[in-house]
mmCIF file of C-alpha atoms in Angstrom:
data_model
loop_
_atom_site.group_PDB
_atom_site.id
_atom_site.type_symbol
_atom_site.label_atom_id
_atom_site.label_comp_id
_atom_site.label_asym_id
_atom_site.label_seq_id
_atom_site.Cartn_x
_atom_site.Cartn_y
_atom_site.Cartn_z
ATOM 1 C CA MET A 1 21.241 -9.668 4.953
ATOM 2 C CA HIS A 2 18.399 -7.200 5.396
ATOM 3 C CA GLU A 3 19.376 -3.693 4.159
ATOM 4 C CA ILE A 4 17.068 -0.716 5.067
ATOM 5 C CA LEU A 5 16.331 0.753 1.784
ATOM 6 C CA ILE A 6 14.215 3.440 3.158
ATOM 7 C CA ARG A 7 14.726 5.589 5.857
ATOM 8 C CA LEU A 8 12.752 8.547 7.954
ATOM 9 C CA GLN A 9 14.886 9.978 10.753
ATOM 10 C CA GLY A 10 12.415 12.637 12.750
ATOM 11 C CA VAL A 11 10.116 13.388 9.649
ATOM 12 C CA GLU A 12 7.894 16.747 10.327
ATOM 13 C CA LYS A 13 5.714 18.273 7.321
ATOM 14 C CA VAL A 14 3.404 21.846 8.617
ATOM 15 C CA PHE A 15 1.467 23.410 6.526
ATOM 16 C CA GLY A 16 0.338 26.728 7.300
ATOM 17 C CA ALA A 17 1.663 29.032 10.450
ATOM 18 C CA GLY A 18 -0.368 30.213 13.342
ATOM 19 C CA VAL A 19 -4.164 28.965 14.388
ATOM 20 C CA ASN A 20 -3.952 27.407 11.458
ATOM 21 C CA THR A 21 -0.950 25.309 11.716
ATOM 22 C CA VAL A 22 -1.711 21.586 10.326
ATOM 23 C CA ARG A 23 1.102 18.923 11.309
ATOM 24 C CA ALA A 24 0.396 16.285 8.628
ATOM 25 C CA VAL A 25 3.682 14.273 10.188
ATOM 26 C CA ASP A 26 4.096 13.874 13.396
ATOM 27 C CA HIS A 27 8.411 13.308 13.782
ATOM 28 C CA LEU A 28 7.954 10.153 11.726
ATOM 29 C CA ASP A 29 10.975 7.275 12.682
ATOM 30 C CA LEU A 30 10.382 4.451 10.396
ATOM 31 C CA GLY A 31 12.512 2.082 8.540
ATOM 32 C CA ILE A 32 11.616 0.014 4.982
ATOM 33 C CA LEU A 33 13.509 -2.969 4.102
ATOM 34 C CA ARG A 34 14.570 -3.585 0.863
ATOM 35 C CA GLY A 35 11.766 -5.972 -0.857
ATOM 36 C CA GLU A 36 9.553 -5.341 1.765
ATOM 37 C CA PHE A 37 5.833 -4.667 1.082
ATOM 38 C CA VAL A 38 4.629 -1.858 3.717
ATOM 39 C CA THR A 39 0.882 -0.744 3.889
ATOM 40 C CA LEU A 40 0.106 2.468 5.180
ATOM 41 C CA THR A 41 -3.334 3.136 6.031
ATOM 42 C CA GLY A 42 -5.568 5.517 8.296
ATOM 43 C CA PRO A 43 -8.305 7.951 8.086
ATOM 44 C CA SER A 44 -8.742 10.673 5.826
ATOM 45 C CA GLY A 45 -6.057 13.568 7.293
ATOM 46 C CA SER A 46 -3.647 10.549 8.825
ATOM 47 C CA GLY A 47 -0.571 11.688 6.555
ATOM 48 C CA LYS A 48 -0.144 8.792 5.075
ATOM 49 C CA SER A 49 -0.277 10.759 1.308
ATOM 50 C CA THR A 50 2.024 13.159 2.294
ATOM 51 C CA VAL A 51 4.207 10.579 3.801
ATOM 52 C CA LEU A 52 4.070 9.306 -0.283
ATOM 53 C CA ASN A 53 4.668 13.071 -1.992
ATOM 54 C CA LEU A 54 7.953 13.770 0.613
ATOM 55 C CA LEU A 55 9.036 9.460 -0.550
ATOM 56 C CA ALA A 56 8.413 10.428 -3.963
ATOM 57 C CA GLY A 57 10.317 13.910 -3.744
ATOM 58 C CA LEU A 58 7.603 15.970 -4.691
ATOM 59 C CA ASP A 59 7.208 17.669 -0.850
ATOM 60 C CA THR A 60 9.974 18.539 1.172
ATOM 61 C CA PRO A 61 9.785 17.772 5.050
ATOM 62 C CA THR A 62 9.829 20.746 7.825
ATOM 63 C CA ALA A 63 12.405 18.732 9.493
ATOM 64 C CA GLY A 64 13.727 15.264 9.590
ATOM 65 C CA GLU A 65 15.737 13.527 6.934
ATOM 66 C CA ILE A 66 14.520 10.787 4.037
ATOM 67 C CA SER A 67 17.362 8.548 2.386
ATOM 68 C CA ILE A 68 16.687 6.174 -0.163
ATOM 69 C CA ASP A 69 19.121 3.500 -1.248
ATOM 70 C CA GLY A 70 21.657 5.664 0.754
ATOM 71 C CA GLN A 71 20.968 8.829 -1.167
ATOM 72 C CA ARG A 72 19.144 11.925 1.202
ATOM 73 C CA LEU A 73 16.711 13.139 -0.678
ATOM 74 C CA SER A 74 17.719 16.873 1.328
ATOM 75 C CA ALA A 75 21.393 16.616 -0.590
ATOM 76 C CA MET A 76 19.486 16.572 -4.612
ATOM 77 C CA SER A 77 18.473 19.261 -6.297
ATOM 78 C CA ASP A 78 15.054 19.785 -8.640
ATOM 79 C CA ASP A 79 17.008 18.707 -11.165
ATOM 80 C CA ASP A 80 18.529 15.062 -9.178
ATOM 81 C CA LEU A 81 15.438 14.846 -8.379
ATOM 82 C CA THR A 82 14.006 14.644 -11.128
ATOM 83 C CA ILE A 83 16.323 11.981 -12.590
ATOM 84 C CA PHE A 84 16.334 10.003 -9.211
ATOM 85 C CA ARG A 85 12.565 9.233 -9.691
ATOM 86 C CA ARG A 86 13.123 8.491 -12.994
ATOM 87 C CA ARG A 87 15.442 6.045 -12.845
ATOM 88 C CA LYS A 88 14.604 4.991 -9.375
ATOM 89 C CA LEU A 89 10.927 5.013 -8.307
ATOM 90 C CA GLY A 90 8.168 3.393 -9.770
ATOM 91 C CA ILE A 91 4.634 5.710 -8.910
ATOM 92 C CA ILE A 92 1.112 4.354 -9.507
ATOM 93 C CA PHE A 93 -1.611 6.596 -8.971
ATOM 94 C CA GLN A 94 -4.862 6.163 -8.437
ATOM 95 C CA PHE A 95 -6.446 7.776 -11.669
ATOM 96 C CA PHE A 96 -4.006 5.708 -14.151
ATOM 97 C CA ASN A 97 -2.721 9.070 -15.834
ATOM 98 C CA LEU A 98 -2.552 7.186 -18.859
ATOM 99 C CA LEU A 99 -2.689 9.665 -21.925
ATOM 100 C CA PRO A 100 -5.770 9.209 -24.309
ATOM 101 C CA THR A 101 -4.093 9.660 -27.584
ATOM 102 C CA LEU A 102 -0.970 6.955 -26.880
ATOM 103 C CA THR A 103 -1.234 3.308 -26.352
ATOM 104 C CA ALA A 104 -0.485 1.337 -23.874
ATOM 105 C CA ALA A 105 2.724 0.197 -25.211
ATOM 106 C CA GLU A 106 3.333 4.498 -25.628
ATOM 107 C CA ASN A 107 2.180 5.063 -22.429
ATOM 108 C CA VAL A 108 4.760 2.694 -20.860
ATOM 109 C CA ALA A 109 7.880 4.016 -23.259
ATOM 110 C CA LEU A 110 6.904 7.184 -21.349
ATOM 111 C CA PRO A 111 9.478 7.219 -18.705
ATOM 112 C CA LEU A 112 12.537 6.053 -20.985
ATOM 113 C CA ARG A 113 11.979 8.399 -23.534
ATOM 114 C CA ALA A 114 12.641 11.241 -20.892
ATOM 115 C CA ASP A 115 15.613 9.293 -20.011
ATOM 116 C CA ARG A 116 16.546 9.015 -23.819
ATOM 117 C CA ARG A 117 16.771 5.238 -23.939
ATOM 118 C CA PRO A 118 18.250 4.085 -27.088
ATOM 119 C CA ARG A 119 15.362 2.829 -28.961
ATOM 120 C CA PRO A 120 15.570 -0.939 -29.278
ATOM 121 C CA GLU A 121 15.889 -0.937 -25.843
ATOM 122 C CA ILE A 122 12.251 0.947 -25.442
ATOM 123 C CA GLN A 123 10.582 -1.188 -27.546
ATOM 124 C CA GLU A 124 12.547 -4.554 -25.952
ATOM 125 C CA ARG A 125 11.713 -3.459 -22.459
ATOM 126 C CA VAL A 126 8.340 -1.725 -22.850
ATOM 127 C CA MET A 127 6.877 -5.125 -24.457
ATOM 128 C CA ALA A 128 8.434 -7.268 -21.243
ATOM 129 C CA ALA A 129 7.140 -4.696 -18.878
ATOM 130 C CA LEU A 130 3.813 -5.134 -20.191
ATOM 131 C CA GLU A 131 3.621 -9.088 -20.593
ATOM 132 C CA LEU A 132 4.425 -8.836 -17.272
ATOM 133 C CA VAL A 133 1.033 -7.638 -16.446
ATOM 134 C CA GLY A 134 -0.705 -9.475 -18.270
ATOM 135 C CA MET A 135 -1.061 -6.517 -21.059
ATOM 136 C CA GLY A 136 1.000 -8.064 -23.510
ATOM 137 C CA HIS A 137 -2.177 -8.190 -26.219
ATOM 138 C CA ARG A 138 -3.022 -4.852 -25.391
ATOM 139 C CA ALA A 139 -0.476 -2.917 -26.418
ATOM 140 C CA PRO A 140 -1.940 -0.836 -29.361
ATOM 141 C CA HIS A 141 -4.824 0.106 -27.338
ATOM 142 C CA ARG A 142 -5.727 3.163 -26.323
ATOM 143 C CA PRO A 143 -6.795 4.093 -23.004
ATOM 144 C CA GLY A 144 -10.086 4.768 -23.914
ATOM 145 C CA GLU A 145 -10.182 0.954 -25.380
ATOM 146 C CA LEU A 146 -9.304 -0.541 -21.821
ATOM 147 C CA SER A 147 -11.229 -0.969 -18.842
ATOM 148 C CA GLY A 148 -9.730 0.218 -15.632
ATOM 149 C CA GLY A 149 -8.491 -3.256 -14.409
ATOM 150 C CA GLU A 150 -6.557 -2.920 -17.815
ATOM 151 C CA MET A 151 -5.685 0.980 -17.182
ATOM 152 C CA GLN A 152 -4.284 0.281 -13.822
ATOM 153 C CA ARG A 153 -2.044 -3.004 -14.729
ATOM 154 C CA VAL A 154 -0.948 -0.559 -17.756
ATOM 155 C CA ALA A 155 0.389 2.052 -15.487
ATOM 156 C CA ILE A 156 2.074 -0.315 -13.378
ATOM 157 C CA ALA A 157 3.747 -1.632 -16.104
ATOM 158 C CA ARG A 158 4.952 2.117 -16.981
ATOM 159 C CA ALA A 159 6.148 2.189 -12.986
ATOM 160 C CA LEU A 160 8.019 -1.246 -13.586
ATOM 161 C CA VAL A 161 9.715 -0.486 -16.961
ATOM 162 C CA ILE A 162 12.420 1.617 -15.722
ATOM 163 C CA GLU A 163 13.049 -1.216 -13.111
ATOM 164 C CA PRO A 164 12.727 1.033 -10.619
ATOM 165 C CA VAL A 165 14.272 0.356 -6.437
ATOM 166 C CA VAL A 166 11.084 1.820 -4.691
ATOM 167 C CA LEU A 167 7.056 1.145 -5.974
ATOM 168 C CA LEU A 168 5.075 3.825 -4.920
ATOM 169 C CA ALA A 169 1.277 3.346 -4.678
ATOM 170 C CA ASP A 170 -1.362 5.728 -3.674
ATOM 171 C CA GLU A 171 -4.935 4.393 -3.639
ATOM 172 C CA PRO A 172 -4.169 1.821 -6.028
ATOM 173 C CA THR A 173 -7.761 0.734 -6.295
ATOM 174 C CA GLY A 174 -9.664 3.672 -5.072
ATOM 175 C CA ASN A 175 -11.102 3.989 -9.155
ATOM 176 C CA LEU A 176 -11.823 0.377 -9.069
ATOM 177 C CA ASP A 177 -14.899 -2.466 -8.466
ATOM 178 C CA SER A 178 -14.001 -4.182 -5.853
ATOM 179 C CA LYS A 179 -12.912 -7.543 -7.742
ATOM 180 C CA MET A 180 -10.723 -5.099 -9.922
ATOM 181 C CA GLY A 181 -9.071 -3.633 -7.306
ATOM 182 C CA GLN A 182 -8.465 -7.348 -5.549
ATOM 183 C CA ASP A 183 -6.515 -8.496 -8.948
ATOM 184 C CA VAL A 184 -4.650 -5.264 -9.063
ATOM 185 C CA LEU A 185 -3.607 -5.963 -5.619
ATOM 186 C CA GLU A 186 -2.333 -9.672 -6.250
ATOM 187 C CA LEU A 187 -0.305 -8.238 -9.073
ATOM 188 C CA VAL A 188 1.477 -5.956 -7.001
ATOM 189 C CA LYS A 189 1.812 -8.483 -4.464
ATOM 190 C CA SER A 190 3.281 -10.830 -7.409
ATOM 191 C CA MET A 191 5.156 -8.074 -8.439
ATOM 192 C CA SER A 192 7.176 -7.121 -5.719
ATOM 193 C CA GLU A 193 7.807 -11.334 -4.985
ATOM 194 C CA ARG A 194 8.593 -11.464 -8.537
ATOM 195 C CA THR A 195 10.837 -8.457 -8.981
ATOM 196 C CA GLY A 196 12.053 -8.141 -5.437
ATOM 197 C CA VAL A 197 10.811 -3.757 -5.831
ATOM 198 C CA THR A 198 10.142 -2.565 -2.663
ATOM 199 C CA VAL A 199 6.781 -1.217 -2.366
ATOM 200 C CA VAL A 200 5.102 1.297 -0.314
ATOM 201 C CA LEU A 201 1.738 1.299 -0.626
ATOM 202 C CA VAL A 202 -1.229 4.060 0.555
ATOM 203 C CA THR A 203 -4.935 2.831 1.414
ATOM 204 C CA HIS A 204 -7.672 3.642 3.543
ATOM 205 C CA ASP A 205 -8.821 0.374 2.793
ATOM 206 C CA LEU A 206 -7.684 -2.718 5.383
ATOM 207 C CA ARG A 207 -8.675 -4.802 2.915
ATOM 208 C CA ALA A 208 -6.356 -3.309 0.692
ATOM 209 C CA ALA A 209 -3.862 -3.224 3.411
ATOM 210 C CA ALA A 210 -3.808 -6.800 4.495
ATOM 211 C CA TYR A 211 -1.417 -7.464 1.571
ATOM 212 C CA GLY A 212 1.512 -5.745 2.619
ATOM 213 C CA ASP A 213 3.898 -8.234 4.232
ATOM 214 C CA ARG A 214 3.706 -5.023 6.775
ATOM 215 C CA MET A 215 0.576 -3.041 7.445
ATOM 216 C CA ILE A 216 0.814 0.726 9.166
ATOM 217 C CA THR A 217 -1.878 2.444 10.358
ATOM 218 C CA LEU A 218 -1.009 5.865 10.742
ATOM 219 C CA ARG A 219 -3.551 9.523 12.878
ATOM 220 C CA ASP A 220 -2.437 12.639 12.906
ATOM 221 C CA GLY A 221 0.664 11.905 11.230
ATOM 222 C CA ARG A 222 1.739 9.434 13.761
ATOM 223 C CA ILE A 223 2.287 5.657 13.866
ATOM 224 C CA ILE A 224 -0.479 4.221 16.385
ATOM 225 C CA ASP A 225 -0.293 1.207 15.501
ATOM 226 C CA GLU A 226 1.550 -1.911 13.099
ATOM 227 C CA VAL A 227 0.740 -5.457 12.409
ATOM 228 C CA THR A 228 3.593 -7.299 10.495
ATOM 229 C CA ALA A 229 3.351 -10.590 8.736
ATOM 230 C CA PRO A 230 3.877 -14.319 10.340
ATOM 231 C CA ASN A 231 7.472 -15.192 9.857
ATOM 232 C CA HIS A 232 8.558 -11.321 8.043
ATOM 233 C CA GLN A 233 11.546 -9.720 8.932
ATOM 234 C CA VAL A 234 10.913 -5.943 10.152
ATOM 235 C CA ALA A 235 12.866 -3.062 10.100
ATOM 236 C CA HIS A 236 14.125 -1.651 12.849
ATOM 237 C CA GLN A 237 15.933 2.189 13.833
ATOM 238 C CA ALA A 238 19.223 2.627 14.418
#
């Protein structure tokens, strides 16, 4: 019933060597349930963004093992990881990463085009994703014609269009004012509840972190605190 979708076991990430060694992630054990909304918070340098990069397969751990949806990331080749990201991981960035020369619809279509999906399927899924985030009416508009909050909604639609197993969000409100940021957080929470996608959101903002089912605080690459919403089931390591 409560399946662990993401598992980190003894994960370490070390940068540098000798006196310049930095242990960004320090023997981290963590299980995240399918459908759970987890926020990672902590001060700058706590390791939270490093954890997100490791989950995305954009970086590899120095030690330990990460598995997502039953697949060990360390067992995948670079090509396998690229395909895995393209089909299983939706990623939302702080700075939107939209291409300015493309319309909202064309930006959302990019991961499906990269996966060589049929054109009718792309058109249908793109419009469904834009409608899901309340941006269907802005489909023909380019990023320069959109507000920051609208651009982030388009970025969320692009992450959701692949129907991901996991949604990874890196400071998604960091470039927005407080009202737009709140709207985006409420949207991500709603997407988690409506689609059942598992969300891992990194933020330094405690108000943003409080949107999660479980708020995990990191310091020096270790978990120092964990707060769970009432009546929420927590994953336990086997």
